[in-house]
Coordinates of N, CA, C and O in Angstrom, one line a residue:
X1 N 91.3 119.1 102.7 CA 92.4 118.3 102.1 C 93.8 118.8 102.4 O 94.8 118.1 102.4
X2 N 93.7 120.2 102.6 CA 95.1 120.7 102.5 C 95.6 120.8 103.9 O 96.8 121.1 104.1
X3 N 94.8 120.5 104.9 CA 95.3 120.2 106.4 C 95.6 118.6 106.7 O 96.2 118.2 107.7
X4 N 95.2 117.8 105.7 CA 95.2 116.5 105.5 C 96.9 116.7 105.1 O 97.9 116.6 105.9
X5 N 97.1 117.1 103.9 CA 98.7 116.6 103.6 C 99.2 117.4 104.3 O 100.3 117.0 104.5
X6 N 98.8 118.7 105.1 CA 100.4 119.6 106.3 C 100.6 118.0 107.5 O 101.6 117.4 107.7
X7 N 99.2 117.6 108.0 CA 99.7 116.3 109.1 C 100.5 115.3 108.0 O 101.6 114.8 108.2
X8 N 100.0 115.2 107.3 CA 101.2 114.3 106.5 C 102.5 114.5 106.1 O 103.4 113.7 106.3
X9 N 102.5 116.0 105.5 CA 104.0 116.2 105.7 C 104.9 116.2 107.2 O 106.0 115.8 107.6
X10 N 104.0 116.6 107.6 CA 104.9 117.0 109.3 C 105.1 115.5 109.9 O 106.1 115.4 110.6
X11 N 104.3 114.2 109.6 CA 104.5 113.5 110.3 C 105.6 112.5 109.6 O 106.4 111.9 110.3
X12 N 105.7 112.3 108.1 CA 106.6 112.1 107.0 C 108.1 112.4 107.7 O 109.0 111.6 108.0
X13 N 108.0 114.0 107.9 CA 109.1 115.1 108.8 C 110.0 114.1 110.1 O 111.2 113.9 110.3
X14 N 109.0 113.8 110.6 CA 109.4 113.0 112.2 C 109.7 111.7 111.9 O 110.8 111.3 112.4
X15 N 108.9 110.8 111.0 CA 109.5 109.2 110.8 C 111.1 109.2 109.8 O 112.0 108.4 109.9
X16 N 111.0 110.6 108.9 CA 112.2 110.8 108.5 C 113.5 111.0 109.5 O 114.5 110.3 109.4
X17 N 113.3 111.8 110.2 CA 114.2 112.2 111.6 C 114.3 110.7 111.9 O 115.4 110.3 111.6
X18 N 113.6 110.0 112.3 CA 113.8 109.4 113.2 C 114.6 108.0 111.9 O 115.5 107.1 112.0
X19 N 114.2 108.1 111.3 CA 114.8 106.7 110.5 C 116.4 107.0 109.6 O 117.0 106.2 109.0
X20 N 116.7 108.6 109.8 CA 117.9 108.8 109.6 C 119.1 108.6 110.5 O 120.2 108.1 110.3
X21 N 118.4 109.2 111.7 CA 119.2 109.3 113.0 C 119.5 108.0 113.9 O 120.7 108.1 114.3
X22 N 118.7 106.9 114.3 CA 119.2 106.1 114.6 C 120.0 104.9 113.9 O 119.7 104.3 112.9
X23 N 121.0 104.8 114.7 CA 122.3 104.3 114.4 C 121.8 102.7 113.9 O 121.0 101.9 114.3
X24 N 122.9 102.8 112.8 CA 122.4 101.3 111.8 C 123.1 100.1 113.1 O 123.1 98.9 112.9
X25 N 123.2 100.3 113.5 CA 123.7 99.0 114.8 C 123.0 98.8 116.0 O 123.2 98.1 117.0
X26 N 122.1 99.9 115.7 CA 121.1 99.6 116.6 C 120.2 98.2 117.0 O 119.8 97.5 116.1
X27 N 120.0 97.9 118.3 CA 119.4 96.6 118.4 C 118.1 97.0 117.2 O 118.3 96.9 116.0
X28 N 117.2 97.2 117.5 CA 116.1 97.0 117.3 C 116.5 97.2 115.5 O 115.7 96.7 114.8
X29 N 117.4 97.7 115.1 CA 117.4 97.8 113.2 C 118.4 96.5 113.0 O 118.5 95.8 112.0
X30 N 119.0 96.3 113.8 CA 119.9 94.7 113.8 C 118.8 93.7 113.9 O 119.1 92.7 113.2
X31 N 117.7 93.8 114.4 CA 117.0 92.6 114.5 C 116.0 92.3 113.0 O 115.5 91.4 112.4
X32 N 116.0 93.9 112.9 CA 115.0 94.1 111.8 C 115.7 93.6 110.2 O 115.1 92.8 109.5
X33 N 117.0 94.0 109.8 CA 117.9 94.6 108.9 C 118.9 93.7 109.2 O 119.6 94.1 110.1
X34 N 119.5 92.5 108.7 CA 120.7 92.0 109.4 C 122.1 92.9 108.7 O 122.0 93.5 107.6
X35 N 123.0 92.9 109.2 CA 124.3 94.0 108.9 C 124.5 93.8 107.1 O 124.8 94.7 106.4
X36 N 124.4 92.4 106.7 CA 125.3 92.5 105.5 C 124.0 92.7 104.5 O 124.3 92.8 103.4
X37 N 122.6 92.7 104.9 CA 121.6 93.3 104.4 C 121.2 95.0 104.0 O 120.5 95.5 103.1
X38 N 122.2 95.4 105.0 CA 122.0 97.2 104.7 C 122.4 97.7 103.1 O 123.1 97.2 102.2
X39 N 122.0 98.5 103.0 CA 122.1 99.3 102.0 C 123.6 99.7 101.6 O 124.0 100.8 102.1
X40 N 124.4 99.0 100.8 CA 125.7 99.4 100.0 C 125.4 100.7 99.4 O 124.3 101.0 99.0
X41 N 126.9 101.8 99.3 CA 126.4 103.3 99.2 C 125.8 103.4 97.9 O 125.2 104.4 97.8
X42 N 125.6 102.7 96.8 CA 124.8 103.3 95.2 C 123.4 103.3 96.2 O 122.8 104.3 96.4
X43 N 122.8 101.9 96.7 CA 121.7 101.8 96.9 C 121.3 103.4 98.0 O 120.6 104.3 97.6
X44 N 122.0 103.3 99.1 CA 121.9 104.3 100.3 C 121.7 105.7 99.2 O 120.7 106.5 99.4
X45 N 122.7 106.1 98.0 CA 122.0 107.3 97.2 C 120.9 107.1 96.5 O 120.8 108.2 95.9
X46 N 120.4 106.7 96.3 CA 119.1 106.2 95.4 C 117.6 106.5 96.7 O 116.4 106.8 96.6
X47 N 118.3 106.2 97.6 CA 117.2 105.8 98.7 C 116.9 107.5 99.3 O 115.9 108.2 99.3
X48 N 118.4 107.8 99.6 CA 118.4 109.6 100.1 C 117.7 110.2 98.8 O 116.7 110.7 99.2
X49 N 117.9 110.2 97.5 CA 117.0 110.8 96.2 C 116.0 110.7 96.6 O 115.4 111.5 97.3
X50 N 115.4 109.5 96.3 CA 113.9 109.4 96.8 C 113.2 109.6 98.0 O 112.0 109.6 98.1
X51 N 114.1 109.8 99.2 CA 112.9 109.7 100.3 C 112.9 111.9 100.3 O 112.0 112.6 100.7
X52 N 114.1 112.3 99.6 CA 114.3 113.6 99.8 C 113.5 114.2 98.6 O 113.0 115.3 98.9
X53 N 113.1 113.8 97.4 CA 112.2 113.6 96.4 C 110.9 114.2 97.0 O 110.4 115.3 97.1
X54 N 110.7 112.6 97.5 CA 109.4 113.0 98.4 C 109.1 113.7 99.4 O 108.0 114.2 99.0
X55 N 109.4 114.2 100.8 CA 110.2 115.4 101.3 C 109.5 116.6 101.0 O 108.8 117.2 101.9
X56 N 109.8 117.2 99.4 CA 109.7 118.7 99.2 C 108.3 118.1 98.3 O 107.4 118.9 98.7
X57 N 107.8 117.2 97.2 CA 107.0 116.9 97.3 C 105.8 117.0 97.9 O 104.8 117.4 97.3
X58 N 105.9 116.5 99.4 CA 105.0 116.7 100.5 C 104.8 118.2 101.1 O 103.8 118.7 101.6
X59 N 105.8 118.7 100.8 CA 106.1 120.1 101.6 C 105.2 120.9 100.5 O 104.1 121.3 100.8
X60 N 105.9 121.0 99.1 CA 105.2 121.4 98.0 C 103.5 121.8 98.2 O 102.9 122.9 98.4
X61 N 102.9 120.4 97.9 CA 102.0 120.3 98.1 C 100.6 121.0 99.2 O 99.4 121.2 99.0
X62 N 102.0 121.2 100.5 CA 100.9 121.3 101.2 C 100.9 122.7 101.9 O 100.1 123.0 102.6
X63 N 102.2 123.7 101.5 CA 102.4 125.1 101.6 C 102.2 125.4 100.8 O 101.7 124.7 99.9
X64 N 102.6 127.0 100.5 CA 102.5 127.8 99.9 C 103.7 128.3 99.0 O 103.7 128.5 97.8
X65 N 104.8 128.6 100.1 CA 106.1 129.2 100.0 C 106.6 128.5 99.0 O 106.4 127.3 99.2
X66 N 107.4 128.7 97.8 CA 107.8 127.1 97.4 C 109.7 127.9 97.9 O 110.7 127.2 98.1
X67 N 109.7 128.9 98.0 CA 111.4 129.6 98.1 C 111.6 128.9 99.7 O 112.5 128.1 100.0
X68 N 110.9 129.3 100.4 CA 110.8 128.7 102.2 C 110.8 127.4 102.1 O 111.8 126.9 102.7
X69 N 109.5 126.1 101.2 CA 110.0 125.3 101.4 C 111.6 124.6 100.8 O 112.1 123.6 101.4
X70 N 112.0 125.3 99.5 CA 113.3 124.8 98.7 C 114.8 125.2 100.3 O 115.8 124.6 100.6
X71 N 114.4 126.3 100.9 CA 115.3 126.6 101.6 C 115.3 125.9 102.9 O 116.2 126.1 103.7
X72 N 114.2 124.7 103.2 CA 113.9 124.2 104.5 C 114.7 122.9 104.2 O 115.8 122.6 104.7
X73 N 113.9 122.1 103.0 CA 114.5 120.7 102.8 C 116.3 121.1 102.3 O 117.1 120.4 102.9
X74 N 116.7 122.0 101.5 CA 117.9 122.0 101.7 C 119.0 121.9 103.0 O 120.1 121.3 103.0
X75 N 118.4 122.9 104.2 CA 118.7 123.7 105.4 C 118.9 121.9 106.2 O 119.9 121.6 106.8
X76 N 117.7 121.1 106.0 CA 117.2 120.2 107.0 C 117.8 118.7 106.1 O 117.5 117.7 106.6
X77 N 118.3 118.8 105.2 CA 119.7 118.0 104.6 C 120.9 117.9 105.3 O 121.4 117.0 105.9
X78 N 121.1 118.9 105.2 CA 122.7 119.6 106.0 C 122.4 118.8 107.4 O 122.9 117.7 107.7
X79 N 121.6 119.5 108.0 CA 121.3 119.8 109.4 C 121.2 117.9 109.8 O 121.9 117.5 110.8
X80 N 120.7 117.2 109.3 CA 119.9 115.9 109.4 C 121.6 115.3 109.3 O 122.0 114.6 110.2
X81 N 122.4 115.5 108.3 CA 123.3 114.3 108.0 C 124.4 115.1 108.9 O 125.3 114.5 109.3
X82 N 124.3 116.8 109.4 CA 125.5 116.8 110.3 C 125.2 116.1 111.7 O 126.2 115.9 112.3
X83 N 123.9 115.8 112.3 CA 123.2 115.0 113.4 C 123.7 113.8 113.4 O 124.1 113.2 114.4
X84 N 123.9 113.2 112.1 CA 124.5 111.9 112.1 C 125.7 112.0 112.5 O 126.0 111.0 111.9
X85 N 126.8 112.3 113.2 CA 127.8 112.5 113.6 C 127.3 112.0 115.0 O 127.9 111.0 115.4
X86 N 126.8 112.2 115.3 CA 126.6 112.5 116.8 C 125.9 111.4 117.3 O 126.0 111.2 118.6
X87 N 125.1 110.3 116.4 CA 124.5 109.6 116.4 C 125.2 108.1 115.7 O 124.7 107.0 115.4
X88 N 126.8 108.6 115.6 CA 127.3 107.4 115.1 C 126.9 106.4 113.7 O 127.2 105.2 113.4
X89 N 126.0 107.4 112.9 CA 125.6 107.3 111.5 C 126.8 107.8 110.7 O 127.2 107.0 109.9
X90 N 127.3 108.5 110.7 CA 128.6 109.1 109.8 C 127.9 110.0 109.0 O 126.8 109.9 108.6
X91 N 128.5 111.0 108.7 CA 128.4 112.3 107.9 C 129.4 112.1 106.5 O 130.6 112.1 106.2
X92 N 128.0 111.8 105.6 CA 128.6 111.8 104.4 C 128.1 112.9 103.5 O 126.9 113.2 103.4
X93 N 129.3 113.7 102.7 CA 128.6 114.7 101.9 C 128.0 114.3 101.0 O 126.8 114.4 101.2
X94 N 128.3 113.8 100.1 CA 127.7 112.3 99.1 C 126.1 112.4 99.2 O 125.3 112.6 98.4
X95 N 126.0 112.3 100.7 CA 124.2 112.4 101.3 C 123.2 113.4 100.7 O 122.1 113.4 100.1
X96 N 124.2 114.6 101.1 CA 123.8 115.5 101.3 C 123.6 116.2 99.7 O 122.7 117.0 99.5
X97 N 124.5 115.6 98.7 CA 124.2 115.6 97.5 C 123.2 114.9 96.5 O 122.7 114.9 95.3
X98 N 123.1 114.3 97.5 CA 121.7 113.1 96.4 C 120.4 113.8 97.5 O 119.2 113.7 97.1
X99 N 120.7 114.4 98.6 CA 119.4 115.1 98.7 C 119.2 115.8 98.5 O 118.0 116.0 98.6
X100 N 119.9 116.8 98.0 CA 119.5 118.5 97.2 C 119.4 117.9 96.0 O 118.4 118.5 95.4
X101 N 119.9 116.9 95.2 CA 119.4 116.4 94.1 C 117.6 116.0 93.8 O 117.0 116.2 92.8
X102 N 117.0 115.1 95.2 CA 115.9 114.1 94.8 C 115.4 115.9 94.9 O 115.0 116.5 93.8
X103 N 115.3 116.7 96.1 CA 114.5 118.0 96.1 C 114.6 118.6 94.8 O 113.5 118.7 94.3
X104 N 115.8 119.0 94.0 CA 115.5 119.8 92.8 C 114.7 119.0 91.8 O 113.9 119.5 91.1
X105 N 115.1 117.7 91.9 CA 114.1 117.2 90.5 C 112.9 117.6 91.2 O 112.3 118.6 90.7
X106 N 112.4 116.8 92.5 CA 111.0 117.1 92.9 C 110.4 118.4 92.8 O 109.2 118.5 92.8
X107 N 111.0 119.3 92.7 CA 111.1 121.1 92.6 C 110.6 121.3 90.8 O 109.6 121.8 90.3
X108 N 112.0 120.6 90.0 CA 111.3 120.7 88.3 C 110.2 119.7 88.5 O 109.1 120.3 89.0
X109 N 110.1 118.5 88.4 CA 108.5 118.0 88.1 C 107.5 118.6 88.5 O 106.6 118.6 87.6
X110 N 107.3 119.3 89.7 CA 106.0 120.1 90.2 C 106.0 121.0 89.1 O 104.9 121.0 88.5
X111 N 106.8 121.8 88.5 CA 107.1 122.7 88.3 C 106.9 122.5 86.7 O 106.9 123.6 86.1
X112 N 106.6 121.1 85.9 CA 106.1 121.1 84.3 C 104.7 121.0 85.0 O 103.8 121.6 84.5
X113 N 104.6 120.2 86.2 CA 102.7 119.4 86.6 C 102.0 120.3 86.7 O 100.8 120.2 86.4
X114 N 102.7 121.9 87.3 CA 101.4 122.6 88.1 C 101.4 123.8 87.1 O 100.9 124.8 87.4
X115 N 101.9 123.6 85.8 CA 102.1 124.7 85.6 C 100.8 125.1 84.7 O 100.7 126.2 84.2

């Protein structure tokens, strides 16, 4: 089971990457998403909470380290929304704070569940 959630986390890992990084004007999320459909920023933090939630969650679950993984999903916050720059997503700190947020709650809840 526990090699079952590492492919799960890792692959969570990659559709995350990938669904951060390409650019909201992209054809193919224009066709999907129409522009005045996207996510206004309360919703866009709600959404980083949760997918970042889930995230260390997954990671949790399926290592060991819990210090390695708190230091990866933090590390891979930063790293993810400074990418956005470059990818014409925009670098918001804002981001970067609702994702060290969804990870710490996800961090206490494991942390009454497993105890």
């Amino acid at each position: 089971m526990k090699n079952h959630l590492k492919n799960i986390s890792i692959l969570y890992l990659i559709a995350l990457s990938i669904a951060l990084l390409v650019p909201l004007d992209n054809y193919i999320i224009s066709q999907i998403i129409e522009e005045q459909n996207h996510p206004n920023n309360n919703t866009s933090y709600i959404i980083h909470f949760i997918i970042f939630f889930i995230l260390h969650l997954l990671f949790s679950l399926s290592f060991r380290n819990q210090i390695k993984i708190l230091l990866f999903c933090f590390t891979y916050s930063i790293f993810i929304e400074t990418c956005q720059i470059f990818t014409m997503r925009g670098f918001q700190i804002t981001d970067i704070f609702f994702n060290i947020v969804g990870v710490i709650c996800s961090y206490i809840v494991l942390s009454y569940l497993l105890e």
